[in-house]
Each structure stands twice: as structure tokens, then as C-alpha cells.
Backbone as ProteinMPNN parsed JSONL, in Angstrom:
{"seq_chain_A": "XXXXXXXXXXXXXXXXXXXXXXXXXXXXXXXXXXXXXXXXXXXXXXXXXXXXXXXXXXXXXXXXXXXXXXXXXXXXXXXXXXXXXXXXXXXXXXXXXXXXXXXXXXXXXXXXXXXXXXXXXXXXXXXXXXXXXXX", "coords_chain_A": {"N_chain_A": [[8.541, 21.24, 19.317], [6.294, 19.271, 19.175], [6.245, 15.522, 20.071], [6.0, 12.309, 19.28], [5.465, 8.661, 19.948], [5.584, 5.318, 19.406], [4.905, 1.67, 19.212], [4.739, -0.818, 16.906], [3.059, -2.798, 13.915], [4.558, -3.164, 10.69], [2.242, -1.803, 8.034], [2.171, -1.087, 5.642], [4.446, -0.153, 3.385], [5.028, 2.67, 1.401], [6.469, 3.485, -2.001], [9.081, 5.895, -2.404], [7.952, 9.336, -3.361], [8.207, 11.959, -5.4], [7.895, 15.037, -5.016], [8.785, 17.41, -6.116], [11.111, 19.312, -7.532], [12.929, 20.048, -5.436], [11.637, 18.367, -3.374], [11.047, 15.424, -1.8], [9.229, 12.73, -0.527], [8.247, 9.608, 1.734], [5.907, 7.484, 2.572], [4.714, 5.52, 5.397], [2.42, 2.877, 6.503], [1.613, 2.292, 9.975], [0.457, -0.38, 11.965], [-0.894, -0.058, 15.141], [-1.487, -1.132, 17.774], [-3.112, -0.104, 20.566], [-5.186, -0.523, 23.175], [-8.706, -1.261, 22.9], [-9.194, -0.649, 20.456], [-7.705, -1.002, 17.752], [-5.148, 0.923, 15.682], [-4.59, 2.171, 12.676], [-2.278, 4.026, 11.679], [-0.387, 6.43, 9.795], [2.736, 7.763, 8.837], [5.725, 9.561, 7.881], [8.923, 9.836, 5.714], [10.923, 12.514, 5.233], [13.094, 13.758, 2.282], [16.237, 13.206, 1.987], [16.086, 10.943, 4.003], [14.079, 9.25, 3.335], [15.301, 6.779, 2.165], [15.482, 5.553, 4.924], [13.825, 3.552, 5.278], [14.223, 1.384, 3.885], [15.429, -0.891, 4.422], [13.547, -2.578, 5.884], [10.781, -4.494, 6.124], [7.448, -4.942, 5.133], [4.971, -6.095, 7.456], [6.839, -6.743, 9.619], [7.354, -5.592, 13.182], [7.988, -3.001, 14.561], [9.251, 0.211, 16.216], [8.807, 3.35, 16.477], [9.573, 7.192, 16.266], [8.577, 10.145, 16.199], [8.083, 13.443, 15.182], [4.894, 15.962, 15.585], [3.436, 17.48, 13.374], [1.902, 20.261, 11.953], [0.072, 22.572, 9.492], [-1.087, 25.054, 7.992], [-3.314, 25.436, 5.034], [-4.117, 27.428, 2.071], [-5.825, 27.579, -0.833], [-6.162, 30.068, -2.031], [-6.742, 33.593, -1.52], [-9.024, 34.077, -1.226], [-10.551, 31.621, -0.467], [-11.82, 29.541, 1.767], [-9.392, 28.724, 4.365], [-7.678, 25.756, 5.458], [-6.838, 23.1, 7.842], [-3.885, 20.733, 8.161], [-2.637, 18.173, 9.402], [0.58, 16.157, 9.829], [2.557, 13.011, 10.789], [6.205, 13.343, 11.054], [8.177, 11.239, 10.784], [10.934, 10.556, 12.497], [12.766, 8.415, 13.834], [13.209, 4.84, 12.858], [12.873, 1.803, 14.045], [13.889, -1.707, 14.541], [11.631, -3.418, 17.034], [12.43, -5.973, 18.083], [15.091, -6.452, 19.55], [17.118, -8.137, 18.719], [17.069, -7.874, 15.729], [17.957, -5.272, 15.283], [20.377, -5.368, 15.87], [21.458, -6.707, 14.177], [20.879, -5.057, 11.488], [22.904, -3.552, 12.015], [25.066, -0.776, 11.016], [28.297, -1.57, 10.701], [30.241, 0.304, 11.401], [31.382, 2.901, 14.324], [29.709, 4.781, 16.421], [29.84, 6.857, 18.844], [27.873, 8.947, 19.238], [24.899, 9.01, 21.103], [23.041, 9.727, 19.96], [22.674, 10.292, 17.007], [21.048, 8.753, 15.383], [18.679, 10.103, 14.911], [16.712, 12.5, 13.428], [17.35, 15.835, 12.691], [14.656, 18.566, 13.453], [12.317, 19.092, 10.518], [13.193, 22.205, 8.582], [12.674, 23.464, 6.433], [10.385, 25.24, 4.401], [8.27, 23.931, 1.983], [6.076, 25.375, 0.698], [6.572, 27.327, -0.942], [6.73, 25.622, -3.432], [4.736, 24.352, -3.967], [1.842, 23.68, -6.654], [-0.992, 25.182, -7.874], [-2.927, 23.023, -7.599], [-1.685, 21.339, -6.009], [-1.876, 19.633, -2.715], [-0.462, 20.27, 0.702], [1.191, 18.406, 1.403]], "CA_chain_A": [[7.766, 20.61, 18.4], [5.449, 17.819, 20.089], [6.839, 14.518, 19.485], [4.977, 11.098, 19.014], [6.277, 7.709, 20.214], [4.873, 4.403, 19.358], [5.167, 0.663, 18.384], [3.226, -1.426, 16.208], [3.496, -3.747, 12.766], [4.45, -2.127, 9.564], [1.572, -2.532, 7.03], [2.365, -0.753, 4.04], [5.482, 0.918, 2.918], [5.17, 3.091, 0.01], [7.706, 3.941, -2.915], [9.356, 7.461, -2.395], [7.32, 10.1, -4.074], [9.125, 13.103, -5.582], [6.582, 16.094, -5.199], [9.365, 18.743, -6.881], [12.899, 19.214, -7.76], [13.435, 20.118, -3.826], [10.995, 18.006, -2.045], [10.314, 14.136, -1.728], [8.439, 11.915, 0.905], [8.159, 8.373, 1.512], [5.305, 7.218, 3.697], [4.364, 4.215, 5.844], [1.389, 2.654, 7.576], [1.602, 1.493, 11.273], [-0.842, -0.683, 12.9], [-0.753, -0.028, 16.494], [-2.811, -2.243, 18.641], [-3.108, 0.258, 22.158], [-6.352, -0.633, 23.773], [-9.5, -2.174, 22.279], [-9.236, -0.449, 18.778], [-6.313, -1.112, 16.585], [-5.254, 2.062, 14.672], [-3.511, 2.512, 11.418], [-1.346, 5.526, 11.586], [0.19, 7.093, 8.497], [4.056, 8.36, 9.187], [6.53, 10.095, 6.715], [9.935, 10.365, 5.897], [11.279, 13.335, 3.961], [14.227, 14.351, 1.905], [17.446, 12.173, 2.446], [15.692, 10.104, 5.05], [13.283, 7.978, 2.461], [15.614, 5.211, 2.447], [15.35, 4.671, 6.042], [12.592, 2.241, 5.377], [14.609, 0.426, 2.599], [15.819, -2.367, 5.566], [12.21, -2.735, 6.579], [9.693, -5.209, 5.466], [5.86, -4.972, 5.83], [4.261, -7.065, 8.658], [7.826, -6.681, 11.068], [7.089, -5.228, 14.232], [9.106, -1.682, 14.4], [9.384, 1.618, 17.167], [8.74, 4.684, 15.814], [9.502, 8.482, 16.763], [8.591, 11.411, 15.055], [7.376, 14.728, 15.23], [3.442, 16.126, 15.292], [3.749, 18.586, 12.556], [0.722, 20.922, 11.848], [0.304, 23.386, 8.523], [-2.479, 25.666, 7.116], [-3.231, 25.741, 3.711], [-4.879, 27.974, 1.49], [-5.548, 27.802, -2.152], [-6.165, 31.634, -2.713], [-6.968, 34.193, -0.168], [-10.675, 34.098, -0.814], [-11.057, 30.459, -0.224], [-11.379, 29.341, 3.359], [-8.081, 27.66, 5.255], [-7.711, 24.093, 5.66], [-5.251, 22.828, 8.251], [-3.558, 19.368, 7.897], [-1.631, 17.234, 10.434], [1.356, 15.058, 9.53], [3.809, 12.868, 11.388], [7.009, 13.189, 10.465], [9.031, 10.294, 11.598], [12.677, 10.914, 12.823], [13.515, 7.432, 13.576], [12.41, 3.824, 12.801], [13.868, 0.729, 14.418], [12.993, -3.076, 14.807], [11.36, -3.922, 18.246], [13.198, -7.335, 18.381], [16.669, -6.056, 19.498], [18.057, -8.711, 17.474], [16.817, -7.727, 14.313], [18.452, -4.027, 15.24], [21.97, -5.701, 15.862], [21.577, -7.478, 12.351], [20.772, -4.456, 10.63], [23.448, -1.989, 12.423], [26.006, -0.752, 10.359], [29.467, -1.857, 11.134], [30.983, 1.45, 11.726], [31.322, 2.994, 15.575], [29.091, 6.308, 16.614], [29.947, 7.313, 20.564], [26.887, 9.789, 19.803], [23.739, 8.097, 20.911], [21.556, 10.766, 19.327], [23.295, 10.15, 15.57], [20.114, 8.307, 14.456], [17.938, 11.163, 14.985], [17.023, 13.491, 12.482], [16.225, 17.451, 13.335], [13.042, 18.644, 12.985], [12.238, 20.076, 9.483], [12.817, 23.551, 8.904], [12.16, 23.948, 4.993], [9.123, 25.801, 3.829], [7.775, 23.904, 1.194], [4.922, 25.817, 0.257], [6.172, 28.059, -2.399], [6.935, 24.83, -4.586], [3.462, 23.187, -4.457], [1.449, 24.196, -7.646], [-2.487, 25.806, -7.078], [-3.57, 22.241, -7.009], [-1.254, 20.595, -4.669], [-1.878, 19.613, -1.441], [0.581, 20.952, 1.582], [1.834, 17.201, 2.145]], "C_chain_A": [[7.395, 19.331, 19.323], [6.014, 16.808, 19.306], [5.801, 13.222, 19.685], [5.594, 9.624, 18.759], [5.706, 6.56, 19.728], [5.229, 3.06, 19.143], [4.468, 0.268, 17.907], [3.797, -2.245, 14.684], [3.376, -2.832, 11.541], [3.027, -3.034, 8.814], [1.562, -2.532, 5.999], [3.903, 0.06, 4.074], [5.445, 1.291, 1.443], [6.334, 3.397, -0.951], [7.928, 5.341, -2.653], [8.301, 8.388, -3.617], [7.934, 11.511, -4.002], [7.732, 13.999, -6.124], [7.369, 17.25, -6.023], [10.589, 17.961, -6.778], [13.645, 19.321, -6.203], [12.829, 18.955, -3.418], [10.703, 16.606, -2.643], [9.881, 13.277, -0.435], [8.241, 10.449, 0.444], [6.949, 8.168, 2.651], [5.242, 5.673, 3.848], [3.477, 3.966, 6.612], [1.934, 1.592, 8.704], [0.359, 0.951, 11.714], [-0.419, -0.908, 14.577], [-1.79, -0.245, 17.463], [-2.446, -1.865, 20.278], [-4.889, -0.268, 22.409], [-7.46, -1.369, 23.094], [-9.883, -1.925, 21.058], [-8.288, -0.115, 18.062], [-6.247, 0.35, 15.688], [-4.216, 1.762, 13.902], [-3.088, 3.584, 11.148], [-0.391, 5.473, 10.426], [1.482, 7.981, 8.8], [4.689, 8.602, 7.763], [7.687, 10.358, 7.15], [10.241, 11.282, 4.971], [12.328, 13.437, 3.311], [15.083, 13.061, 1.8], [17.082, 10.754, 3.236], [14.693, 8.878, 4.538], [13.899, 6.85, 2.682], [16.243, 4.588, 3.829], [14.414, 3.455, 6.038], [13.002, 1.167, 4.227], [14.988, -1.136, 3.468], [14.697, -2.551, 6.518], [11.346, -3.65, 5.346], [8.264, -5.025, 5.869], [5.532, -6.375, 6.61], [5.602, -6.997, 9.935], [7.341, -5.642, 11.798], [8.382, -3.896, 14.417], [8.578, -0.56, 15.943], [9.494, 2.533, 16.132], [8.813, 6.105, 16.408], [9.326, 9.211, 15.885], [7.545, 12.436, 15.804], [6.045, 14.719, 14.782], [4.094, 17.032, 14.373], [1.976, 19.016, 11.995], [0.736, 22.244, 10.703], [-1.089, 23.908, 8.182], [-2.457, 25.805, 5.881], [-4.389, 26.709, 3.149], [-4.685, 28.426, 0.281], [-5.409, 29.24, -2.615], [-6.691, 32.172, -1.289], [-8.221, 34.296, -0.268], [-11.263, 32.683, -0.433], [-10.585, 30.444, 1.468], [-10.099, 28.481, 3.744], [-8.514, 26.72, 5.543], [-6.473, 23.956, 6.735], [-5.431, 21.218, 8.434], [-2.618, 18.965, 9.049], [-1.035, 16.238, 9.633], [2.236, 14.287, 10.448], [4.801, 12.737, 10.765], [8.089, 12.533, 10.953], [10.54, 10.874, 11.206], [13.213, 9.604, 12.796], [12.91, 6.29, 13.416], [13.362, 2.626, 13.364], [13.025, -0.499, 14.619], [12.52, -2.956, 16.314], [11.716, -4.569, 18.594], [14.38, -6.574, 18.576], [17.39, -6.911, 18.485], [18.247, -8.261, 16.089], [17.68, -5.967, 14.141], [20.021, -4.46, 15.179], [22.081, -6.375, 14.583], [21.735, -6.355, 11.464], [21.683, -3.12, 11.168], [24.558, -2.2, 11.184], [27.418, -1.27, 11.165], [30.532, -0.837, 11.865], [30.486, 1.924, 13.107], [30.717, 4.428, 15.341], [29.389, 6.118, 18.18], [28.623, 8.377, 20.354], [25.53, 9.1, 19.739], [22.193, 9.008, 20.336], [21.803, 10.767, 17.342], [22.131, 9.671, 15.023], [19.061, 9.566, 14.195], [17.994, 12.189, 13.983], [16.557, 14.759, 12.985], [15.506, 17.647, 12.987], [13.392, 19.049, 11.337], [12.162, 21.519, 9.315], [12.143, 24.302, 7.487], [11.022, 24.165, 4.92], [9.148, 25.396, 2.411], [6.837, 24.575, 0.555], [5.061, 26.591, -1.159], [6.593, 27.09, -3.367], [5.72, 24.387, -4.664], [2.347, 24.672, -5.613], [-0.25, 24.536, -6.977], [-3.278, 24.269, -6.652], [-3.062, 21.084, -6.187], [-1.772, 20.686, -3.47], [-0.717, 19.891, -0.519], [1.575, 19.47, 1.873], [2.053, 16.278, 0.662]], "O_chain_A": [[8.146, 18.628, 19.999], [6.287, 16.972, 18.116], [4.776, 13.403, 20.343], [6.119, 9.322, 17.688], [4.633, 7.067, 19.4], [6.362, 3.158, 18.673], [3.32, 0.66, 18.12], [5.006, -2.216, 14.455], [2.486, -2.008, 11.327], [2.756, -4.233, 8.887], [1.175, -3.427, 5.248], [4.201, 0.85, 4.97], [5.72, 0.551, 0.499], [7.366, 3.585, -0.308], [6.925, 6.055, -2.673], [8.035, 7.869, -4.701], [8.151, 12.137, -2.965], [6.935, 13.839, -7.048], [6.652, 18.056, -6.616], [10.991, 16.878, -6.352], [14.706, 18.772, -5.905], [13.704, 18.235, -2.936], [10.209, 16.501, -3.765], [10.481, 13.418, 0.63], [8.109, 10.061, -0.717], [7.137, 8.786, 3.699], [5.519, 4.811, 3.013], [3.44, 4.697, 7.603], [2.469, 0.499, 8.521], [-0.663, 1.626, 11.843], [0.265, -1.825, 15.031], [-2.744, 0.463, 17.788], [-1.871, -2.599, 21.082], [-5.636, -0.241, 21.431], [-6.992, -2.383, 22.575], [-10.699, -2.63, 20.463], [-8.046, 1.051, 17.75], [-7.238, 0.779, 15.098], [-3.161, 1.232, 14.252], [-3.621, 4.188, 10.217], [0.309, 4.487, 10.198], [1.163, 9.142, 9.053], [4.325, 8.038, 6.731], [7.959, 10.84, 8.25], [9.9, 11.024, 3.817], [13.092, 12.933, 4.135], [14.569, 11.974, 1.539], [17.696, 9.699, 3.085], [14.533, 7.816, 5.14], [13.344, 5.925, 3.275], [17.047, 3.668, 3.979], [14.43, 2.539, 6.86], [12.252, 0.301, 3.776], [14.768, -2.262, 3.021], [14.848, -2.66, 7.735], [11.311, -3.504, 4.124], [8.018, -4.967, 7.073], [5.878, -7.504, 6.262], [5.288, -7.203, 11.107], [6.867, -4.698, 11.166], [9.59, -4.131, 14.361], [7.52, -0.768, 16.536], [10.176, 2.45, 15.111], [7.914, 6.249, 17.237], [9.836, 9.057, 14.776], [6.633, 12.289, 16.617], [5.68, 13.931, 13.91], [5.266, 17.35, 14.572], [1.091, 18.202, 11.731], [1.542, 23.101, 11.066], [-2.081, 23.182, 8.123], [-1.456, 26.381, 5.455], [-5.479, 26.76, 3.718], [-3.858, 29.286, -0.024], [-4.611, 29.552, -3.499], [-6.97, 31.521, -0.282], [-8.74, 34.686, 0.778], [-12.446, 32.627, -0.097], [-9.666, 30.941, 2.119], [-10.019, 27.39, 3.18], [-9.684, 26.609, 5.91], [-5.387, 24.517, 6.593], [-6.445, 20.572, 8.701], [-1.825, 19.81, 9.464], [-1.687, 15.52, 8.875], [2.876, 15.104, 11.11], [4.685, 12.028, 9.765], [8.962, 13.168, 11.544], [11.058, 11.367, 10.204], [14.061, 9.369, 11.935], [11.758, 6.401, 13.834], [14.556, 2.606, 13.068], [11.81, -0.483, 14.814], [13.265, -2.179, 16.91], [11.704, -4.442, 19.819], [14.717, -5.943, 17.575], [18.115, -6.476, 17.591], [19.295, -8.261, 15.442], [17.953, -5.526, 13.024], [20.795, -3.857, 14.436], [23.21, -6.436, 14.097], [22.629, -6.456, 10.624], [21.385, -1.956, 10.9], [24.862, -3.233, 10.588], [27.364, -1.281, 12.395], [31.407, -1.139, 12.676], [29.337, 1.579, 13.385], [31.036, 5.151, 14.398], [29.069, 5.027, 18.651], [28.213, 8.746, 21.454], [25.034, 8.679, 18.694], [20.968, 8.894, 20.354], [20.979, 11.291, 16.593], [21.978, 10.174, 13.91], [18.764, 9.812, 13.026], [19.048, 12.731, 13.652], [15.512, 14.842, 13.631], [15.214, 17.032, 11.962], [14.542, 19.276, 10.963], [11.211, 22.126, 9.807], [11.409, 25.289, 7.423], [10.316, 23.273, 5.39], [9.763, 26.068, 1.583], [6.817, 24.148, -0.599], [4.278, 26.621, -2.109], [6.922, 27.659, -4.408], [5.55, 23.859, -5.764], [2.194, 25.884, -5.457], [-0.618, 24.198, -5.852], [-4.039, 24.192, -5.687], [-3.725, 20.134, -5.772], [-2.154, 21.788, -3.078], [0.317, 19.683, -1.153], [2.61, 19.554, 2.532], [2.563, 15.159, 0.702]]}, "name": "protein", "num_of_chains": 1, "seq": "XXXXXXXXXXXXXXXXXXXXXXXXXXXXXXXXXXXXXXXXXXXXXXXXXXXXXXXXXXXXXXXXXXXXXXXXXXXXXXXXXXXXXXXXXXXXXXXXXXXXXXXXXXXXXXXXXXXXXXXXXXXXXXXXXXXXXXX"}
């Protein structure tokens, strides 16, 4: 699965949105100042990872690692299909190492990949209603 990593400033952290009894997501917007034209990019955490944003505040500088995901969506077989992309966040850390140290759990973990989230595998298309978008 393609991945994407960047650093920027948190512009907006949205509350967790429950889409169905089996699916929830939490989005956040990052202002990325690369090149001449800064970009505001939206990312999302899903399921149990939505609470990863609880220790962050708007205005903080962070590093985000995510997977680039794409999905075809078609309301009915007669409709023209549409495709959507999303950035499924797998980790978020403060850009300032001092902030990371202050927010670390006191427990020890020797696994350097423990903070990474495995790629999502659940297909949530069966839980969508007729008017629901696939994200």
C-alpha cells in the first residue's frame, strides 16, 4: 500500500464521527508548507485509533505518516462509478522531540514499530446506506 509522510501544523481536529455501529473515524487537517504554495491536507484515523488525537492541540507542529487509500463507489449498477482517495493516518507525533518525551507513556516497549497501525483491512461498504459516501 502506498504511504505518505509529512510535517506541518495542525489546523483543525474534528470530533470522532460514528458512521455505523461498526465504523468510526476522526479527521484532522494539516497545513503543509512545502514549496511556494502551502497545502491544507485532511487525514483520518479510524476505529480505536481515533483517540490518538487526544494529546494534540490545534496549532501544534506534527509529523504524520499515513497510507494512501482509494476506493471505487457506485450508488447503483446504473450510476456512473466514482473514485475517492483518503489518507489513512497510521501515526502522528510532535515535530518537537521535547513534546514527544513529555507525552510518552511511562511503560517501556522494545518494539520500534509498536506505534504503527497495521493497514486497515475491513471493507465497510456493506454498512453504507444508499445515500452514504464511502468515507
